[in-house]
CSV table of C-alpha atoms in Angstrom, one decimal:
chain,number,residue,atom,x,y,z
S,1,MET,CA,9.4,3.4,44.6
S,2,GLN,CA,9.1,-0.3,44.3
S,3,LYS,CA,5.9,-0.7,46.3
S,4,SER,CA,2.9,1.0,44.7
S,5,ILE,CA,1.0,3.1,47.3
S,6,LEU,CA,0.3,5.5,44.4
S,7,THR,CA,-1.7,3.3,42.1
S,8,PRO,CA,-3.9,3.8,39.0
S,9,ILE,CA,-7.5,4.6,39.7
S,10,PHE,CA,-9.5,1.4,40.6
S,11,SER,CA,-6.5,-0.7,39.7
S,12,THR,CA,-5.0,-1.6,43.1
S,13,PHE,CA,-4.6,-5.2,42.2
S,14,PRO,CA,-6.6,-7.5,44.5
S,15,ALA,CA,-4.7,-9.4,47.0
S,16,LYS,CA,-4.4,-13.1,46.5
S,17,PRO,CA,-5.1,-14.6,50.0
S,18,ARG,CA,-6.6,-17.8,48.5
S,19,TYR,CA,-3.6,-18.6,46.2
S,20,ARG,CA,-1.5,-20.7,48.5
S,21,LYS,CA,-4.4,-22.7,49.7
S,22,LEU,CA,-6.5,-23.2,46.7
S,23,LEU,CA,-4.0,-23.4,43.9
S,24,CYS,CA,-3.3,-27.0,44.9
S,25,ARG,CA,-6.5,-27.8,43.0
S,26,ALA,CA,-6.3,-28.7,39.3
S,27,ILE,CA,-8.2,-26.6,36.9
S,28,SER,CA,-8.4,-29.5,34.6
S,29,GLY,CA,-7.3,-33.1,34.7
S,30,ASN,CA,-3.9,-32.3,33.1
S,31,PHE,CA,-3.2,-29.1,35.0
S,32,ASN,CA,-0.9,-29.8,37.9
S,33,PRO,CA,-0.2,-26.6,39.8
S,34,ILE,CA,2.9,-27.8,41.5
S,35,GLN,CA,5.5,-29.1,39.0
S,36,THR,CA,9.0,-28.5,37.9
S,37,VAL,CA,9.9,-26.8,34.6
S,38,ARG,CA,11.2,-30.1,33.3
S,39,GLN,CA,7.8,-31.7,33.8
S,40,ASN,CA,6.1,-29.3,31.3
S,41,ALA,CA,8.3,-28.1,28.5
S,42,ALA,CA,5.5,-25.7,27.3
S,43,LEU,CA,6.0,-23.7,30.5
S,44,ASN,CA,9.4,-22.6,29.2
S,45,ILE,CA,7.4,-19.8,27.5
S,46,PHE,CA,6.7,-18.3,30.9
S,47,THR,CA,9.5,-19.6,33.1
S,48,THR,CA,11.7,-16.5,33.0
S,49,PRO,CA,11.7,-16.6,36.9
S,50,GLN,CA,14.2,-19.5,36.6
S,51,LEU,CA,16.6,-17.4,34.5
S,52,PRO,CA,19.3,-15.2,36.0
S,53,PRO,CA,18.0,-11.7,36.7
S,54,THR,CA,19.2,-9.0,34.4
S,55,SER,CA,17.6,-6.2,36.4
S,56,VAL,CA,18.3,-4.8,39.8
S,57,TYR,CA,16.5,-2.4,42.1
S,58,ILE,CA,18.5,-0.4,44.6
S,59,HIS,CA,16.6,1.3,47.5
S,60,LEU,CA,18.1,4.6,48.7
S,61,PRO,CA,15.6,5.6,51.4
S,62,PHE,CA,16.7,9.2,52.1
S,63,CYS,CA,14.2,12.1,51.9
S,64,ARG,CA,14.3,15.7,53.1
S,65,LYS,CA,11.0,15.0,54.9
S,66,ARG,CA,8.3,12.3,54.8
S,67,CYS,CA,5.3,13.2,52.6
S,68,HIS,CA,1.9,13.0,54.2
S,69,TYR,CA,0.8,10.1,52.0
S,70,CYS,CA,4.0,8.1,52.2
S,71,ASP,CA,4.4,4.7,53.9
S,72,PHE,CA,7.6,3.7,52.2
S,73,PRO,CA,10.6,2.8,54.3
S,74,VAL,CA,12.4,6.1,54.3
S,75,VAL,CA,14.9,8.1,56.4
S,76,ALA,CA,14.0,11.8,56.8
S,77,LEU,CA,17.2,13.9,56.8
S,78,GLY,CA,15.6,17.3,57.3
S,79,SER,CA,14.7,20.1,54.9
S,80,ASN,CA,18.2,21.5,54.8
S,81,SER,CA,19.8,18.4,53.3
S,82,PRO,CA,22.6,19.3,50.8
S,83,THR,CA,21.6,19.5,47.1
S,84,GLN,CA,25.0,20.3,45.7
S,85,THR,CA,28.1,18.1,45.3
S,86,ASN,CA,30.7,20.4,46.8
S,87,ASP,CA,29.8,19.7,50.5
S,88,ASN,CA,33.0,18.5,52.2
S,89,GLU,CA,31.4,15.9,54.5
S,90,ASP,CA,28.8,13.3,53.8
S,91,ASP,CA,25.9,12.8,56.2
S,92,PRO,CA,26.9,9.7,58.2
S,93,ARG,CA,23.4,8.4,57.9
S,94,ILE,CA,23.9,8.2,54.2
S,95,SER,CA,27.4,6.9,54.1
S,96,ASN,CA,26.8,4.3,56.8
S,97,TYR,CA,23.8,3.0,54.9
S,98,ILE,CA,25.7,2.8,51.6
S,99,GLN,CA,28.3,0.7,53.4
S,100,LEU,CA,25.6,-1.6,54.7
S,101,LEU,CA,24.0,-1.8,51.3
S,102,CYS,CA,27.3,-2.8,49.7
S,103,ARG,CA,27.8,-5.4,52.3
S,104,GLU,CA,24.5,-6.9,51.4
S,105,ILE,CA,25.4,-7.0,47.7
S,106,ASN,CA,28.7,-8.5,48.4
S,107,ALA,CA,27.2,-11.2,50.7
S,108,SER,CA,24.4,-12.1,48.3
S,109,ARG,CA,25.0,-15.5,46.5
S,110,VAL,CA,24.7,-15.8,42.8
S,111,SER,CA,23.4,-19.3,42.3
S,112,PHE,CA,23.6,-19.5,38.5
S,113,GLU,CA,26.2,-21.4,36.5
S,114,SER,CA,26.3,-18.5,34.0
S,115,HIS,CA,25.0,-15.0,34.5
S,116,SER,CA,24.1,-12.4,31.9
S,117,PRO,CA,25.1,-8.8,32.7
S,118,LEU,CA,22.6,-6.4,34.1
S,119,GLU,CA,20.4,-4.6,31.5
S,120,THR,CA,18.6,-2.3,33.9
S,121,VAL,CA,19.5,-0.6,37.2
S,122,PHE,CA,16.9,1.4,39.1
S,123,PHE,CA,17.8,3.6,42.0
S,124,GLY,CA,14.5,4.2,43.9
S,125,GLY,CA,13.6,5.6,47.2
S,126,GLY,CA,13.2,7.8,49.1
S,127,THR,CA,15.0,10.4,47.1
S,128,PRO,CA,18.1,8.9,45.6
S,129,SER,CA,19.3,12.3,44.2
S,130,LEU,CA,20.1,13.2,47.8
S,131,VAL,CA,22.9,10.7,47.8
S,132,PRO,CA,26.3,12.1,46.8
S,133,PRO,CA,27.4,10.9,43.3
S,134,ARG,CA,30.6,9.4,44.6
S,135,LEU,CA,28.6,7.1,46.8
S,136,VAL,CA,26.3,6.1,44.0
S,137,SER,CA,29.4,5.4,42.0
S,138,SER,CA,30.6,2.9,44.7
S,139,ILE,CA,27.3,1.0,44.3
S,140,LEU,CA,27.6,0.9,40.5
S,141,ASP,CA,31.2,-0.2,40.6
S,142,LEU,CA,30.2,-3.1,42.9
S,143,LEU,CA,27.3,-4.1,40.6
S,144,LYS,CA,29.7,-4.1,37.6
S,145,GLY,CA,32.2,-6.3,39.5
S,146,LYS,CA,29.7,-8.8,40.8
S,147,PHE,CA,27.1,-9.1,38.0
S,148,GLY,CA,28.4,-7.0,35.0
S,149,VAL,CA,26.4,-4.2,33.4
S,150,THR,CA,25.8,-4.0,29.7
S,151,SER,CA,27.2,-0.9,27.9
S,152,ASP,CA,23.7,0.2,26.9
S,153,ALA,CA,22.0,-0.6,30.2
S,154,GLU,CA,19.1,1.6,31.3
S,155,ILE,CA,20.3,3.2,34.6
S,156,SER,CA,17.4,5.1,36.2
S,157,MET,CA,17.2,7.3,39.2
S,158,GLU,CA,14.3,8.9,41.0
S,159,MET,CA,15.0,12.5,41.7
S,160,ASP,CA,13.0,15.2,43.4
S,161,PRO,CA,13.0,18.9,42.5
S,162,GLY,CA,15.3,20.9,44.8
S,163,THR,CA,17.6,18.0,45.6
S,164,PHE,CA,20.1,18.5,42.7
S,165,ASP,CA,21.7,21.2,40.7
S,166,VAL,CA,23.3,21.2,37.2
S,167,LYS,CA,26.7,20.1,38.6
S,168,LYS,CA,25.2,17.2,40.5
S,169,MET,CA,23.1,16.2,37.5
S,170,GLU,CA,26.1,16.2,35.3
S,171,GLU,CA,28.0,14.0,37.8
S,172,PHE,CA,25.2,11.5,37.9
S,173,MET,CA,25.2,11.4,34.1
S,174,GLU,CA,29.0,10.8,34.0
S,175,LEU,CA,28.4,7.8,36.2
S,176,GLY,CA,26.0,6.3,33.6
S,177,VAL,CA,22.6,7.5,34.9
S,178,ASN,CA,20.7,7.9,31.6
S,179,ARG,CA,17.1,8.0,32.8
S,180,VAL,CA,15.5,10.2,35.4
S,181,SER,CA,12.2,9.9,37.1
S,182,LEU,CA,11.3,13.4,38.3
S,183,GLY,CA,8.9,13.5,41.2
S,184,VAL,CA,6.9,16.6,40.5
S,185,GLN,CA,3.5,15.3,41.7
S,186,ALA,CA,1.7,18.7,41.1
S,187,PHE,CA,2.2,22.2,39.7
S,188,GLN,CA,0.2,24.0,42.3
S,189,GLU,CA,1.9,25.4,45.4
S,190,GLN,CA,-1.1,24.7,47.7
S,191,LEU,CA,-1.3,21.1,46.7
S,192,LEU,CA,2.4,20.5,47.2
S,193,LYS,CA,2.2,22.0,50.7
S,194,ALA,CA,-0.9,20.0,51.5
S,195,CYS,CA,1.0,16.8,50.6
S,196,GLY,CA,4.0,17.7,52.7
S,197,ARG,CA,6.3,17.9,49.7
S,198,ALA,CA,9.7,19.5,50.4
S,199,HIS,CA,9.7,21.3,47.1
S,200,GLY,CA,7.6,24.1,45.6
S,201,VAL,CA,6.7,25.1,42.1
S,202,ASP,CA,9.8,27.3,41.6
S,203,GLU,CA,12.0,24.2,42.3
S,204,VAL,CA,9.8,22.2,39.9
S,205,ASN,CA,10.5,24.7,37.1
S,206,GLU,CA,14.2,24.7,37.9
S,207,ALA,CA,14.4,21.0,37.8
S,208,ILE,CA,12.7,20.8,34.4
S,209,GLU,CA,15.2,23.4,33.1
S,210,ILE,CA,18.1,21.3,34.5
S,211,MET,CA,16.8,18.3,32.6
S,212,LYS,CA,16.9,20.3,29.4
S,213,SER,CA,20.1,22.2,29.9
S,214,CYS,CA,22.0,19.0,30.8
S,215,GLY,CA,20.7,17.2,27.8
S,216,VAL,CA,19.0,14.4,29.7
S,217,GLU,CA,17.6,12.4,26.8
S,218,ASN,CA,15.3,10.1,28.7
S,219,TRP,CA,13.3,11.5,31.6
S,220,SER,CA,9.9,10.9,33.1
S,221,LEU,CA,7.6,13.2,35.1
S,222,ASP,CA,5.5,11.9,37.9
S,223,LEU,CA,2.0,13.3,38.8
S,224,ILE,CA,-0.5,12.4,41.5
S,225,SER,CA,-4.3,12.8,41.1
S,226,SER,CA,-7.1,12.7,43.7
S,227,LEU,CA,-5.2,14.9,46.1
S,228,PRO,CA,-7.0,16.7,48.9
S,229,ASN,CA,-8.9,19.8,47.5
S,230,GLN,CA,-7.6,19.1,44.0
S,231,THR,CA,-10.0,20.4,41.4
S,232,PRO,CA,-10.5,19.3,37.8
S,233,GLN,CA,-9.0,22.6,36.7
S,234,MET,CA,-5.9,22.1,38.8
S,235,TRP,CA,-5.5,18.6,37.3
S,236,GLU,CA,-5.9,19.9,33.7
S,237,GLU,CA,-3.3,22.6,34.5
S,238,SER,CA,-0.8,20.0,35.8
S,239,LEU,CA,-1.3,17.9,32.7
S,240,LYS,CA,-1.0,20.9,30.4
S,241,LEU,CA,2.3,22.1,32.0
S,242,THR,CA,3.6,18.5,31.9
S,243,ILE,CA,2.9,18.3,28.2
S,244,GLU,CA,4.6,21.7,27.7
S,245,ALA,CA,7.7,20.4,29.6
S,246,GLN,CA,8.0,17.6,27.0
S,247,PRO,CA,9.2,14.7,29.1
S,248,ASN,CA,9.7,11.5,27.3
S,249,HIS,CA,7.6,9.6,29.8
S,250,VAL,CA,4.8,10.5,32.2
S,251,SER,CA,3.6,8.4,35.1
S,252,VAL,CA,0.2,9.2,36.5
S,253,TYR,CA,-0.8,7.8,39.9
S,254,ASP,CA,-3.9,8.0,41.9
S,255,LEU,CA,-3.5,8.8,45.6
S,256,GLN,CA,-4.0,5.8,47.9
S,257,VAL,CA,-4.6,6.7,51.6
S,258,GLU,CA,-2.6,4.3,53.7
S,259,GLU,CA,-3.0,3.5,57.4
S,260,GLY,CA,-0.2,4.9,59.5
S,261,THR,CA,0.4,8.0,57.3
S,262,LYS,CA,-0.7,11.5,58.1
S,263,PHE,CA,-3.3,11.4,55.4
S,264,GLY,CA,-4.5,8.1,56.9
S,265,THR,CA,-5.2,10.0,60.1
S,266,LEU,CA,-6.7,13.1,58.5
S,267,TYR,CA,-8.8,11.7,55.6
S,268,THR,CA,-11.3,9.0,54.6
S,269,PRO,CA,-11.2,7.9,51.0
S,270,GLY,CA,-14.1,9.1,49.0
S,271,GLU,CA,-15.0,11.8,51.5
S,272,PHE,CA,-14.3,15.6,51.2
S,273,PRO,CA,-11.7,17.0,50.8
S,274,LEU,CA,-10.7,13.9,48.9
S,275,PRO,CA,-12.6,13.3,45.6
S,276,THR,CA,-15.3,10.7,45.2
S,277,ASP,CA,-14.6,7.6,43.2
S,278,VAL,CA,-16.5,9.1,40.3
S,279,GLN,CA,-14.3,12.2,40.4
S,280,SER,CA,-11.2,10.1,40.6
S,281,ALA,CA,-12.3,8.2,37.6
S,282,ASP,CA,-12.8,11.5,35.7
S,283,PHE,CA,-9.2,12.5,36.6
S,284,TYR,CA,-8.0,9.3,35.0
S,285,ARG,CA,-10.1,9.8,31.9
S,286,THR,CA,-8.7,13.4,31.6
S,287,ALA,CA,-5.1,12.2,31.8
S,288,SER,CA,-5.7,9.5,29.2
S,289,ARG,CA,-7.4,12.0,26.9
S,290,MET,CA,-4.9,14.8,27.2
S,291,LEU,CA,-1.7,12.8,27.2
S,292,SER,CA,-2.8,10.5,24.3
S,293,GLY,CA,-3.9,13.7,22.4
S,294,ALA,CA,-0.4,15.0,22.9
S,295,GLY,CA,1.2,12.0,21.3
S,296,TYR,CA,2.0,9.9,24.4
S,297,ASN,CA,1.3,6.1,24.2
S,298,HIS,CA,-0.7,4.8,27.1
S,299,TYR,CA,1.3,1.6,27.2
S,300,GLU,CA,0.6,0.6,30.8
S,301,ILE,CA,-2.2,1.5,33.3
S,302,SER,CA,-0.3,4.4,34.9
S,303,SER,CA,2.4,5.0,32.3
S,304,TYR,CA,2.6,7.1,29.1
S,305,CYS,CA,5.5,7.5,26.8
S,306,GLN,CA,6.7,8.9,23.5
S,307,ASP,CA,7.6,6.3,20.9
S,308,GLY,CA,10.6,4.2,22.1
S,309,PHE,CA,10.7,5.6,25.6
S,310,GLU,CA,9.0,2.8,27.6
S,311,CYS,CA,10.6,2.2,31.0
S,312,LYS,CA,12.7,-1.0,30.4
S,313,HIS,CA,13.1,-1.7,34.0
S,314,ASN,CA,9.4,-1.7,34.8
S,315,PHE,CA,8.8,-4.1,31.9
S,316,THR,CA,10.9,-6.5,34.0
S,317,TYR,CA,8.0,-6.5,36.5
S,318,TRP,CA,5.2,-6.5,34.0
S,319,LYS,CA,6.7,-9.4,32.0
S,320,ASN,CA,7.2,-11.4,35.3
S,321,LYS,CA,10.9,-11.5,34.8
S,322,PRO,CA,13.3,-12.1,37.7
S,323,PHE,CA,15.1,-9.2,39.4
S,324,TYR,CA,17.4,-8.5,42.2
S,325,GLY,CA,16.5,-6.0,44.9
S,326,PHE,CA,19.0,-4.6,47.5
S,327,GLY,CA,18.4,-2.2,50.4
S,328,LEU,CA,16.0,-1.4,53.1
S,329,GLY,CA,12.5,-2.9,52.4
S,330,SER,CA,13.4,-3.9,48.8
S,331,ALA,CA,12.1,-7.1,47.1
S,332,SER,CA,13.7,-9.7,44.9
S,333,TYR,CA,12.3,-12.2,42.5
S,334,VAL,CA,14.8,-15.0,42.0
S,335,ARG,CA,14.2,-18.6,40.8
S,336,GLY,CA,10.5,-18.1,41.2
S,337,MET,CA,10.7,-17.0,44.8
S,338,ARG,CA,9.7,-13.5,46.0
S,339,PHE,CA,11.5,-12.1,49.0
S,340,SER,CA,11.4,-8.8,50.8
S,341,ARG,CA,13.9,-7.3,53.2
S,342,PRO,CA,13.0,-5.8,56.6
S,343,LYS,CA,11.5,-2.3,56.4
S,344,LYS,CA,13.0,-1.1,59.7
S,345,MET,CA,16.7,-0.1,59.8
S,346,GLY,CA,17.4,-2.3,62.8
S,347,GLY,CA,15.9,-5.3,61.2
S,348,TYR,CA,17.8,-4.6,58.0
S,349,ILE,CA,21.1,-4.4,59.8
S,350,ASN,CA,20.4,-7.8,61.4
S,351,PHE,CA,19.4,-9.2,58.0
S,352,VAL,CA,22.7,-8.1,56.4
S,353,ARG,CA,24.7,-9.6,59.4
S,354,ASN,CA,22.8,-12.9,59.1
S,355,LEU,CA,23.3,-12.9,55.3
S,356,GLU,CA,27.1,-12.5,55.8
S,357,ASN,CA,27.0,-15.3,58.3
S,358,GLY,CA,25.3,-17.7,55.9
S,359,MET,CA,22.0,-17.7,57.9
S,360,VAL,CA,19.8,-16.4,55.0
S,361,ASP,CA,18.9,-18.3,51.9
S,362,TYR,CA,16.5,-16.8,49.4
S,363,THR,CA,17.9,-18.2,46.2
S,364,GLY,CA,14.7,-20.2,45.5
S,365,ASN,CA,14.4,-23.6,43.9
S,366,THR,CA,13.6,-25.2,40.6
S,367,ASN,CA,9.9,-25.9,41.5
S,368,ILE,CA,7.3,-23.5,40.2
S,369,ASN,CA,3.8,-23.2,41.5
S,370,VAL,CA,2.1,-23.1,38.1
S,371,GLY,CA,-1.2,-21.7,39.5
S,372,ASP,CA,0.7,-18.8,41.0
S,373,LEU,CA,2.6,-18.3,37.8
S,374,ALA,CA,-0.6,-18.2,35.7
S,375,SER,CA,-2.3,-15.7,38.0
S,376,ASP,CA,0.8,-13.4,38.1
S,377,ILE,CA,1.0,-13.5,34.3
S,378,VAL,CA,-2.6,-12.6,33.8
S,379,MET,CA,-2.5,-9.8,36.4
S,380,LEU,CA,0.7,-8.3,35.1
S,381,SER,CA,-0.1,-8.7,31.4
S,382,LEU,CA,-3.5,-6.9,31.8
S,383,ARG,CA,-1.7,-3.9,33.2
S,384,THR,CA,-0.3,-3.3,29.7
S,385,ALA,CA,-1.7,-2.2,26.4
S,386,ALA,CA,0.0,-5.3,24.9
S,387,GLY,CA,-2.3,-7.5,27.0
S,388,LEU,CA,-2.2,-11.2,27.5
S,389,ASN,CA,-0.9,-13.5,24.6
S,390,LEU,CA,-3.6,-16.2,24.5
S,391,ASN,CA,-1.6,-18.5,22.3
S,392,PHE,CA,1.4,-18.6,24.7
S,393,PHE,CA,-0.9,-18.8,27.7
S,394,ARG,CA,-2.7,-21.8,26.2
S,395,CYS,CA,0.6,-23.6,25.4
S,396,ALA,CA,1.7,-23.2,28.9
S,397,PHE,CA,-1.5,-23.8,30.9
S,398,GLY,CA,-3.9,-25.6,28.6
S,399,TYR,CA,-6.9,-24.8,26.5
S,400,SER,CA,-9.5,-25.2,29.3
S,401,VAL,CA,-8.0,-22.4,31.3
S,402,VAL,CA,-7.9,-20.0,28.4
S,403,ALA,CA,-11.4,-21.0,27.3
S,404,SER,CA,-12.8,-20.4,30.8
S,405,LEU,CA,-11.1,-17.0,31.0
S,406,CYS,CA,-12.6,-16.0,27.6
S,407,GLU,CA,-16.0,-17.2,28.7
S,408,ALA,CA,-15.8,-15.2,31.9
S,409,TYR,CA,-14.9,-12.1,30.0
S,410,LYS,CA,-17.8,-12.4,27.4
S,411,PRO,CA,-20.0,-9.7,29.1
S,412,PHE,CA,-17.0,-7.3,29.3
S,413,ILE,CA,-16.2,-7.9,25.6
S,414,GLU,CA,-19.7,-6.9,24.8
S,415,SER,CA,-19.6,-3.8,27.1
S,416,GLY,CA,-16.2,-2.8,25.6
S,417,HIS,CA,-14.2,-3.0,28.9
S,418,VAL,CA,-12.2,-5.9,27.5
S,419,LEU,CA,-10.8,-6.0,24.0
S,420,CYS,CA,-9.9,-9.2,22.1
S,421,LEU,CA,-7.5,-8.9,19.2
S,422,ASN,CA,-6.6,-11.3,16.4
S,423,GLU,CA,-3.0,-12.1,15.3
S,424,GLN,CA,-2.7,-8.8,13.4
S,425,ARG,CA,-3.9,-7.0,16.6
S,426,ARG,CA,-7.2,-6.0,15.0
S,427,VAL,CA,-9.9,-5.7,17.6
S,428,VAL,CA,-12.5,-8.4,16.9
S,429,THR,CA,-16.2,-7.8,17.3
S,430,ALA,CA,-18.3,-9.5,20.0
S,431,ASP,CA,-19.9,-11.7,17.3
S,432,GLU,CA,-16.5,-12.7,16.0
S,433,PHE,CA,-15.4,-13.4,19.5
S,434,ASN,CA,-18.3,-15.6,20.3
S,435,ALA,CA,-17.8,-17.5,17.0
S,436,SER,CA,-14.1,-18.2,17.8
S,437,LEU,CA,-14.6,-19.6,21.2
S,438,ASN,CA,-13.3,-23.0,20.2
S,439,GLU,CA,-9.9,-24.8,20.1
S,440,ASP,CA,-9.2,-23.7,16.6
S,441,GLY,CA,-10.2,-20.0,17.2
S,442,ILE,CA,-8.4,-19.4,20.5
S,443,GLY,CA,-4.8,-18.5,19.8
S,444,ARG,CA,-5.5,-17.6,16.2
S,445,GLY,CA,-8.7,-15.6,15.6
S,446,LEU,CA,-8.5,-14.7,19.3
S,447,ALA,CA,-4.8,-14.0,19.9
S,448,TYR,CA,-4.7,-11.3,22.6
S,449,ILE,CA,-7.0,-9.9,25.3
S,450,ARG,CA,-6.4,-6.5,26.9
S,451,LEU,CA,-8.3,-3.9,28.9
S,452,SER,CA,-9.7,-0.9,27.0
S,453,ASP,CA,-8.4,2.6,27.6
S,454,PRO,CA,-9.6,4.2,29.8
S,455,GLU,CA,-12.8,2.3,30.8
S,456,GLY,CA,-11.3,-1.2,31.0
S,457,PHE,CA,-8.3,0.1,33.0
S,458,LEU,CA,-10.7,1.8,35.4
S,459,LEU,CA,-12.4,-1.6,36.0
S,460,SER,CA,-9.1,-3.5,36.3
S,461,ASN,CA,-9.7,-4.6,40.0
S,462,GLU,CA,-12.9,-6.4,39.1
S,463,LEU,CA,-11.6,-7.8,35.8
S,464,ILE,CA,-8.4,-9.2,37.4
S,465,SER,CA,-10.4,-10.7,40.3
S,466,ILE,CA,-12.5,-12.5,37.7
S,467,ALA,CA,-9.3,-14.0,36.2
S,468,PHE,CA,-8.2,-15.1,39.7
S,469,GLY,CA,-11.5,-16.8,40.2
S,470,VAL,CA,-11.1,-18.7,36.9
S,471,ILE,CA,-7.6,-19.9,37.9
S,472,ALA,CA,-8.5,-20.7,41.5
S,473,PRO,CA,-12.2,-21.5,41.4
């Protein structure tokens, strides 16, 4: 899933409706928000959008049924969709879509003099594990031919319980799939049914056993909190069973009720049978406590991992690096330009046809809106435990911006929601922070800022909005 309808508690990042209008203002006399990379060499620290992408997202939209919370662009195939690889005929809805997807990849222009091979490939959906392995192979072969793929590339696939067996898993692994994101969501039958999930607890247990028996060395388990009628005891049970399953990575999402979904018709956020905001926050705290206590690193707002098992592909997003996206509703970030494809199949078909006829150009340009870039970097950096590198940020955007940001965060430093670290990543005290708010201190004594876990992450909406206000006053 590339779009986040399942987001960390209180961390649905605020929209930036004022960006395009207000970022033409200068924050200081020497801060020009519209300039080229060549006009400010210091920006090279943060101008990875101008580099050739080394990551690609592939959207495979097929599901057995649409979940009640889902507003992704998906194609529901029906609950009896094949899970095995020995079916003689492919569903034409799948095979026709794969042909269309490959046409898009073939028609996409690569506008770089040199191009590094892909380091990450992510098959998202939908439920990509419903696609026959031989069709996935055709996509990978095309990517290798057009862009190249490194021998140690992270190739991830989202998979749902009940959509694959041992044979199918082994075939995906033979193709090079080396990371699995398993969409469990809950370990209680009543919650899975209430969400409209196509699988049950028996299929969850079977899928976990397949991960182990096939020797999948890097796999993640996804959970959703704040579901209708979900109790703290249910949530603790799901976390306990997750820890016992020993995935390398765990993603914990908070339910977001979206308009146009069945949940959007049935429920109002914060009202029974959905939890209150206070209860949702407690779910988040419980996940942080239990998973951290089990040895998982809380390295990003919604992500936990064992040492060395961070999702490399997602770091592409969090580090604001460029990426390709192909398929229905997918997004690309190339040469500083973000571009999304149509979410309806008819529109996507027309888009591919126009692309083949040379009527679509989304390759971007060499101009970067520095204000947008600064805002994106702060927003994405504060998602992670690493936080924002103040020295790099100062070199790129100037002392006054960093000083204003630190000043705005002073009350939250004192409350413990924001942490400031020195160059050795030691948390500095509020007194040390105040004493270092000068040109010599920022970037040295004050080297990083990050949100605390879990309280700062819970307040991320407000804290990131404050940063936006500093950049675009």
